[in-house]
Amino acid sequence: MFIYTTPVYRLSLALQGFLDEQFYQLEELQDESSPNFVEEVVTLFFRDSSRLMANIDQALEQCPPDFHRLDKFLHRLKGSASSIGAGKMKNECAGFREFCSEENLEGCLRSFQKVKKEHTILRQKLENYFQLLRQVVPVDKATRSGS
Amino acid sequence: MTVEERKGNADQFPVGMRVLAVDDDPLCLKLLEALLRRCQYNVTTTDKAITALNLLRENKDKFDLVISDVHMPDMDGFKLLELVGLEMDLPVIMLSGNGETQTVMKGITHGACDYLLKPVRLEELRNIWQHVIRRRKFERRCHNDLDCREDGQKAQIVKSEDGQGAADCYEKANKKRKDQIEDDEDDSEDNMQENEDPSSQKKPRVVWTVELHRKFVVAVNQLGIDKAVPKKILDLMNVEKLTRENVASHLQKYRLYLKRLSAVAGQQASMAAAVGGRNSSYLHMASLNGLRNYYATGGSSQLPTLGSFQPNGVLGRMSSPSPLGMHGLLPSQPGQLGSVPNSTSNSYNDLGKIQGINSPGNPQMNLLQGLPGTLDLEQFQQTKLVQDPKKHLPAGLYGSGLAAGPATGSFPNVTNNPLLLQPNTQHDRSGGLGNYSSYRMSPSSSDFEIALQDISQFPRISRYDGSWQGAVASSRDSANAVPILASSSHNNLSPGNIRGNISSRTPHAATKILDESPNVAAVAPLSDPTRSNNVQNQVCSLSGSTIAMPAGFDNDPKLSKFNITGNPRQKWDYIFNSNEISGQVHFGAPLVTQACMIDKLISDSQQNFKGEYAMETTSLQTGLNSTGCSLDDIVNPMVKPEHDDIAFFDMDMGCEIYPLGTCI
């Protein structure tokens, strides 16, 4: 678990604000038996969330909008975000849900913009994170395989 | 896992504890798996509730614990929870991103031994093994105590002081439900599971086949539900290799079932009254007594069962969702449903009181009330129905024609409703009670059919046992549908093939057929009783494996309430679908069992829909709650993939939990 000392931790700190403790837990779960756990999980997240957000887009375009359906998507999106520790995004989703329950289309649209923004930022940050990780990994692998 | 392996693991317990994780969200599932592995558990994952059920049914001893998400597309987590608790008697932990008290409460009342919020933390998972241990110990104790206490008292024991003993177990469960507070980790929460031996005990599980259950019921009726003790029942049944413990645990479940029925019956009482007329005898039957008689007569009389289904009518009476709030376990007093304030606690309290058999006071009412009530109550409670619950109720209940009030007229459909009496070739693996469902309704027993029809609508009702479910399932099959189902579904539904049943036959087909039969059944009852003809037509049409409900149904203004989505047809389809799909459709259960099952089904629909209905999605369950809506939900998940119509209900119908209710 050498890799998790300096670089990753620093990266994680950099991600602070966008990611919360849950993300650390993901890192904790990565080990020899699942060496790419974090990346796999993050990939899953973006795949899932992109799909959900496309669905939400569609739902919002409907006339009249189906808030019920929207809420379902949101619930799922919020759950995913919280699973990887995307704190900010999760909060935006919560706000979105509130507007949804009030059937406030305006509010929903605004919220959704925020959600999308957070999502994009997160993606960038995590991409950087993994890039850095990859740079570090070779060293780490050598170390681990050696021992 | 071999016995040795298991023993080995047991020594190191909780290391190696076998967990089955179910979550449709791949991200969450992956995370959960990693966390569980980190705890050194033996993890199996699946993203489909149906797969999970199949896995569990395949070998009940294969897992120690089940962790399941609440919101899943193919089946409501609560439903899965109930089924697992009923059939396999395993501890189930619910997972959800939704931590609202109401939802958590629902989980607890459905028997979850714990409710975790997402994202789950490692520390929380490290402790989940305690649920396994607790359950084992608790069950063992229940069994022992059951022996001593059985003779002395009945389930009437209300909140006994001591926390041990079979009766206590039972009451404790009720008490917990009632209080809605207790630590839900206690096994007693799961009312149904007390009897099954924990896997660690490795006792052979008794499969309660329809035949076996029929004998059981006959014996119980002969003794009188109040006086039935396992020992005597066992003697009367005269079945080899059946232990007193088996009977005791089954009796507990049965009593719970009856309690539910009586709760529903209370609601139904009004219905029954409305029905009057030709159903006079039936009304009589409606009460528990009626049921008893029914059983006593070996199910020869179909009327009694009808009586029990009266609940439909009763449900219609329910004027406010709040009374329904209960888990469908309304107090047995007939009027109670309507008057029960909206509070789960009330219901729980009542439940506690009802405990077991609802015979006191208003047996008739109870029965009736129990049936629809249970279904609706939950639904209402949760769904905060906007509309007058009455509307909903009748919908579901209408099938039986009772709801409509005009009673007499409504039963004609019954005849067409072979549902109830479907020949149940398949034995529910979970208990063989499935056979119950297969009983044949004769035209004369229109009442019965109606009742059955209603029941079919609530596949969930038969939580009691697989057999019961079977009864329900069978009830669903309309006369026409039955043949279809019988031929095709039965084959698939063969005990060893339940899974295959659902999965092997194209889901579409399976659901279709299932849908149809249930639809038929459901349709019939739902439709305006005065439109018996329509109903019949509906039934017939349904059998044709058309999901669409007969025109009459759709046009029936009374049914408008069902048209949440504007497609009542679909709703019913779904409902039945789910039932059928659960794979445990038992057709052709003996009449007796059917009746019992139906009652139980109705009353239990909310709660423990075992086996057969397991497959149904939660929607079914929820659907039942809200009468119309719930069914939708139930069916929804199941049918969704199959039918375009269903797609409508899909996410839209939304709430897996509050399907129709909310819509309405």
Short mmCIF file of N, CA, C and O in Angstrom, two decimals, chain A residues 22 25-26 28-29 31 37 40-41 44-45 48 66 68-69 72-73 75-76 80 82-83, chain B residues 24-28 30-31 34-35 38 71 98 119-122 651-656:
data_model
loop_
_atom_site.label_atom_id
_atom_site.label_comp_id
_atom_site.label_asym_id
_atom_site.label_seq_id
_atom_site.Cartn_x
_atom_site.Cartn_y
_atom_site.Cartn_z
N GLN A 22 -15.78 9.58 2.00
CA GLN A 22 -16.16 8.35 1.32
C GLN A 22 -15.12 7.97 0.28
O GLN A 22 -14.85 6.80 0.04
N GLN A 25 -12.40 6.14 1.70
CA GLN A 25 -12.75 4.75 1.95
C GLN A 25 -12.55 3.93 0.69
O GLN A 25 -12.12 2.77 0.75
N LEU A 26 -12.84 4.52 -0.43
CA LEU A 26 -12.60 3.82 -1.68
C LEU A 26 -11.13 3.50 -1.82
O LEU A 26 -10.75 2.40 -2.21
N GLU A 28 -9.09 3.16 0.48
CA GLU A 28 -8.77 2.15 1.48
C GLU A 28 -9.08 0.76 0.98
O GLU A 28 -8.43 -0.22 1.34
N LEU A 29 -10.12 0.68 0.20
CA LEU A 29 -10.54 -0.64 -0.26
C LEU A 29 -9.66 -1.18 -1.37
O LEU A 29 -9.77 -2.35 -1.73
N ASP A 31 -6.61 -2.73 -2.86
CA ASP A 31 -5.48 -3.48 -2.33
C ASP A 31 -4.97 -4.44 -3.41
O ASP A 31 -5.31 -4.30 -4.57
N PHE A 37 -9.19 -0.70 -7.99
CA PHE A 37 -10.54 -0.55 -7.47
C PHE A 37 -11.07 0.87 -7.65
O PHE A 37 -12.17 1.08 -8.15
N GLU A 40 -11.85 1.77 -11.15
CA GLU A 40 -13.01 1.04 -11.65
C GLU A 40 -14.29 1.66 -11.13
O GLU A 40 -15.26 1.85 -11.87
N VAL A 41 -14.25 1.96 -9.88
CA VAL A 41 -15.45 2.54 -9.28
C VAL A 41 -15.75 3.90 -9.90
O VAL A 41 -16.90 4.21 -10.23
N LEU A 44 -17.18 3.49 -13.29
CA LEU A 44 -18.58 3.10 -13.18
C LEU A 44 -19.45 4.30 -12.87
O LEU A 44 -20.54 4.46 -13.40
N PHE A 45 -18.95 5.10 -11.99
CA PHE A 45 -19.72 6.27 -11.60
C PHE A 45 -20.00 7.19 -12.78
O PHE A 45 -21.12 7.63 -13.00
N ASP A 48 -22.48 5.60 -15.17
CA ASP A 48 -23.81 5.60 -14.60
C ASP A 48 -24.40 7.01 -14.57
O ASP A 48 -25.54 7.25 -14.98
N ASP A 66 -42.17 15.19 -16.18
CA ASP A 66 -42.59 14.13 -15.29
C ASP A 66 -41.71 14.18 -14.03
O ASP A 66 -40.63 13.59 -14.00
N HIS A 68 -42.12 12.91 -11.20
CA HIS A 68 -41.98 11.66 -10.49
C HIS A 68 -40.80 10.86 -11.01
O HIS A 68 -39.95 10.35 -10.29
N ARG A 69 -40.78 10.80 -12.29
CA ARG A 69 -39.70 10.09 -12.97
C ARG A 69 -38.37 10.76 -12.67
O ARG A 69 -37.36 10.10 -12.41
N LYS A 72 -36.95 9.87 -9.41
CA LYS A 72 -36.31 8.56 -9.38
C LYS A 72 -34.88 8.64 -9.88
O LYS A 72 -33.96 8.09 -9.29
N PHE A 73 -34.74 9.32 -10.98
CA PHE A 73 -33.39 9.46 -11.53
C PHE A 73 -32.49 10.17 -10.53
O PHE A 73 -31.33 9.79 -10.34
N HIS A 75 -32.75 10.38 -7.37
CA HIS A 75 -32.43 9.55 -6.21
C HIS A 75 -31.24 8.67 -6.53
O HIS A 75 -30.32 8.50 -5.74
N ARG A 76 -31.29 8.15 -7.69
CA ARG A 76 -30.22 7.26 -8.10
C ARG A 76 -28.91 8.03 -8.28
O ARG A 76 -27.84 7.59 -7.86
N SER A 80 -25.43 7.55 -6.23
CA SER A 80 -24.15 7.27 -6.87
C SER A 80 -23.10 8.27 -6.41
O SER A 80 -21.97 7.91 -6.08
N SER A 82 -22.98 9.99 -3.75
CA SER A 82 -22.57 9.80 -2.37
C SER A 82 -21.72 8.55 -2.22
O SER A 82 -20.86 8.47 -1.35
N SER A 83 -21.93 7.60 -3.08
CA SER A 83 -21.14 6.37 -3.00
C SER A 83 -19.67 6.59 -3.28
O SER A 83 -18.82 5.89 -2.75
N ASP B 24 -29.32 -3.01 -7.69
CA ASP B 24 -29.34 -2.85 -9.14
C ASP B 24 -28.32 -1.81 -9.60
O ASP B 24 -28.00 -1.75 -10.79
N ASP B 25 -27.85 -1.02 -8.70
CA ASP B 25 -26.86 0.00 -9.07
C ASP B 25 -25.48 -0.65 -9.08
O ASP B 25 -24.98 -1.05 -8.02
N PRO B 26 -24.86 -0.73 -10.22
CA PRO B 26 -23.59 -1.46 -10.29
C PRO B 26 -22.50 -0.82 -9.44
O PRO B 26 -21.65 -1.51 -8.89
N LEU B 27 -22.57 0.47 -9.36
CA LEU B 27 -21.56 1.17 -8.57
C LEU B 27 -21.69 0.78 -7.10
O LEU B 27 -20.72 0.40 -6.44
N CYS B 28 -22.89 0.87 -6.61
CA CYS B 28 -23.12 0.52 -5.21
C CYS B 28 -22.81 -0.94 -4.95
O CYS B 28 -22.28 -1.30 -3.89
N LYS B 30 -20.72 -2.83 -6.47
CA LYS B 30 -19.28 -3.06 -6.47
C LYS B 30 -18.67 -2.60 -5.15
O LYS B 30 -17.84 -3.28 -4.55
N LEU B 31 -19.14 -1.48 -4.73
CA LEU B 31 -18.64 -0.92 -3.48
C LEU B 31 -19.00 -1.84 -2.32
O LEU B 31 -18.16 -2.16 -1.46
N ALA B 34 -16.88 -4.90 -2.28
CA ALA B 34 -15.53 -4.65 -1.78
C ALA B 34 -15.53 -4.50 -0.26
O ALA B 34 -14.66 -5.03 0.44
N LEU B 35 -16.51 -3.82 0.24
CA LEU B 35 -16.59 -3.61 1.68
C LEU B 35 -16.79 -4.94 2.40
O LEU B 35 -16.16 -5.22 3.42
N ARG B 38 -13.81 -6.95 2.46
CA ARG B 38 -12.84 -6.42 3.41
C ARG B 38 -13.17 -6.92 4.82
O ARG B 38 -12.29 -7.07 5.66
N HIS B 71 -34.59 0.21 -3.50
CA HIS B 71 -35.16 0.59 -4.79
C HIS B 71 -34.52 -0.18 -5.92
O HIS B 71 -33.39 0.10 -6.32
N ASN B 98 -32.27 6.43 0.96
CA ASN B 98 -33.39 7.11 1.57
C ASN B 98 -33.48 6.75 3.04
O ASN B 98 -33.74 5.61 3.39
N PRO B 119 -24.09 6.19 1.66
CA PRO B 119 -23.14 5.12 1.39
C PRO B 119 -22.80 4.34 2.67
O PRO B 119 -22.64 4.93 3.74
N VAL B 120 -22.69 3.06 2.49
CA VAL B 120 -22.46 2.22 3.65
C VAL B 120 -21.00 2.33 4.09
O VAL B 120 -20.10 2.40 3.26
N ARG B 121 -20.85 2.27 5.37
CA ARG B 121 -19.48 2.37 5.89
C ARG B 121 -18.99 1.00 6.31
O ARG B 121 -19.75 0.13 6.72
N LEU B 122 -17.73 0.88 6.28
CA LEU B 122 -17.12 -0.40 6.62
C LEU B 122 -17.47 -0.81 8.05
O LEU B 122 -17.77 -1.97 8.32
N MET B 651 -40.82 3.68 -14.38
CA MET B 651 -40.37 4.64 -13.40
C MET B 651 -41.47 5.63 -13.12
O MET B 651 -41.57 6.18 -12.06
N ASP B 652 -42.25 5.82 -14.08
CA ASP B 652 -43.29 6.81 -13.90
C ASP B 652 -44.18 6.47 -12.74
O ASP B 652 -44.49 7.28 -11.90
N MET B 653 -44.53 5.30 -12.74
CA MET B 653 -45.49 4.94 -11.72
C MET B 653 -44.82 5.14 -10.46
O MET B 653 -45.38 5.32 -9.44
N GLY B 654 -43.67 5.15 -10.70
CA GLY B 654 -42.93 5.63 -9.68
C GLY B 654 -42.84 4.83 -8.54
O GLY B 654 -42.50 3.77 -8.52
N CYS B 655 -43.06 5.37 -7.72
CA CYS B 655 -42.71 4.85 -6.47
C CYS B 655 -42.88 3.39 -6.43
O CYS B 655 -43.92 2.88 -6.55
N GLU B 656 -41.89 2.78 -6.30
CA GLU B 656 -42.04 1.34 -6.20
C GLU B 656 -42.91 1.10 -5.00
O GLU B 656 -43.62 0.14 -4.90
#
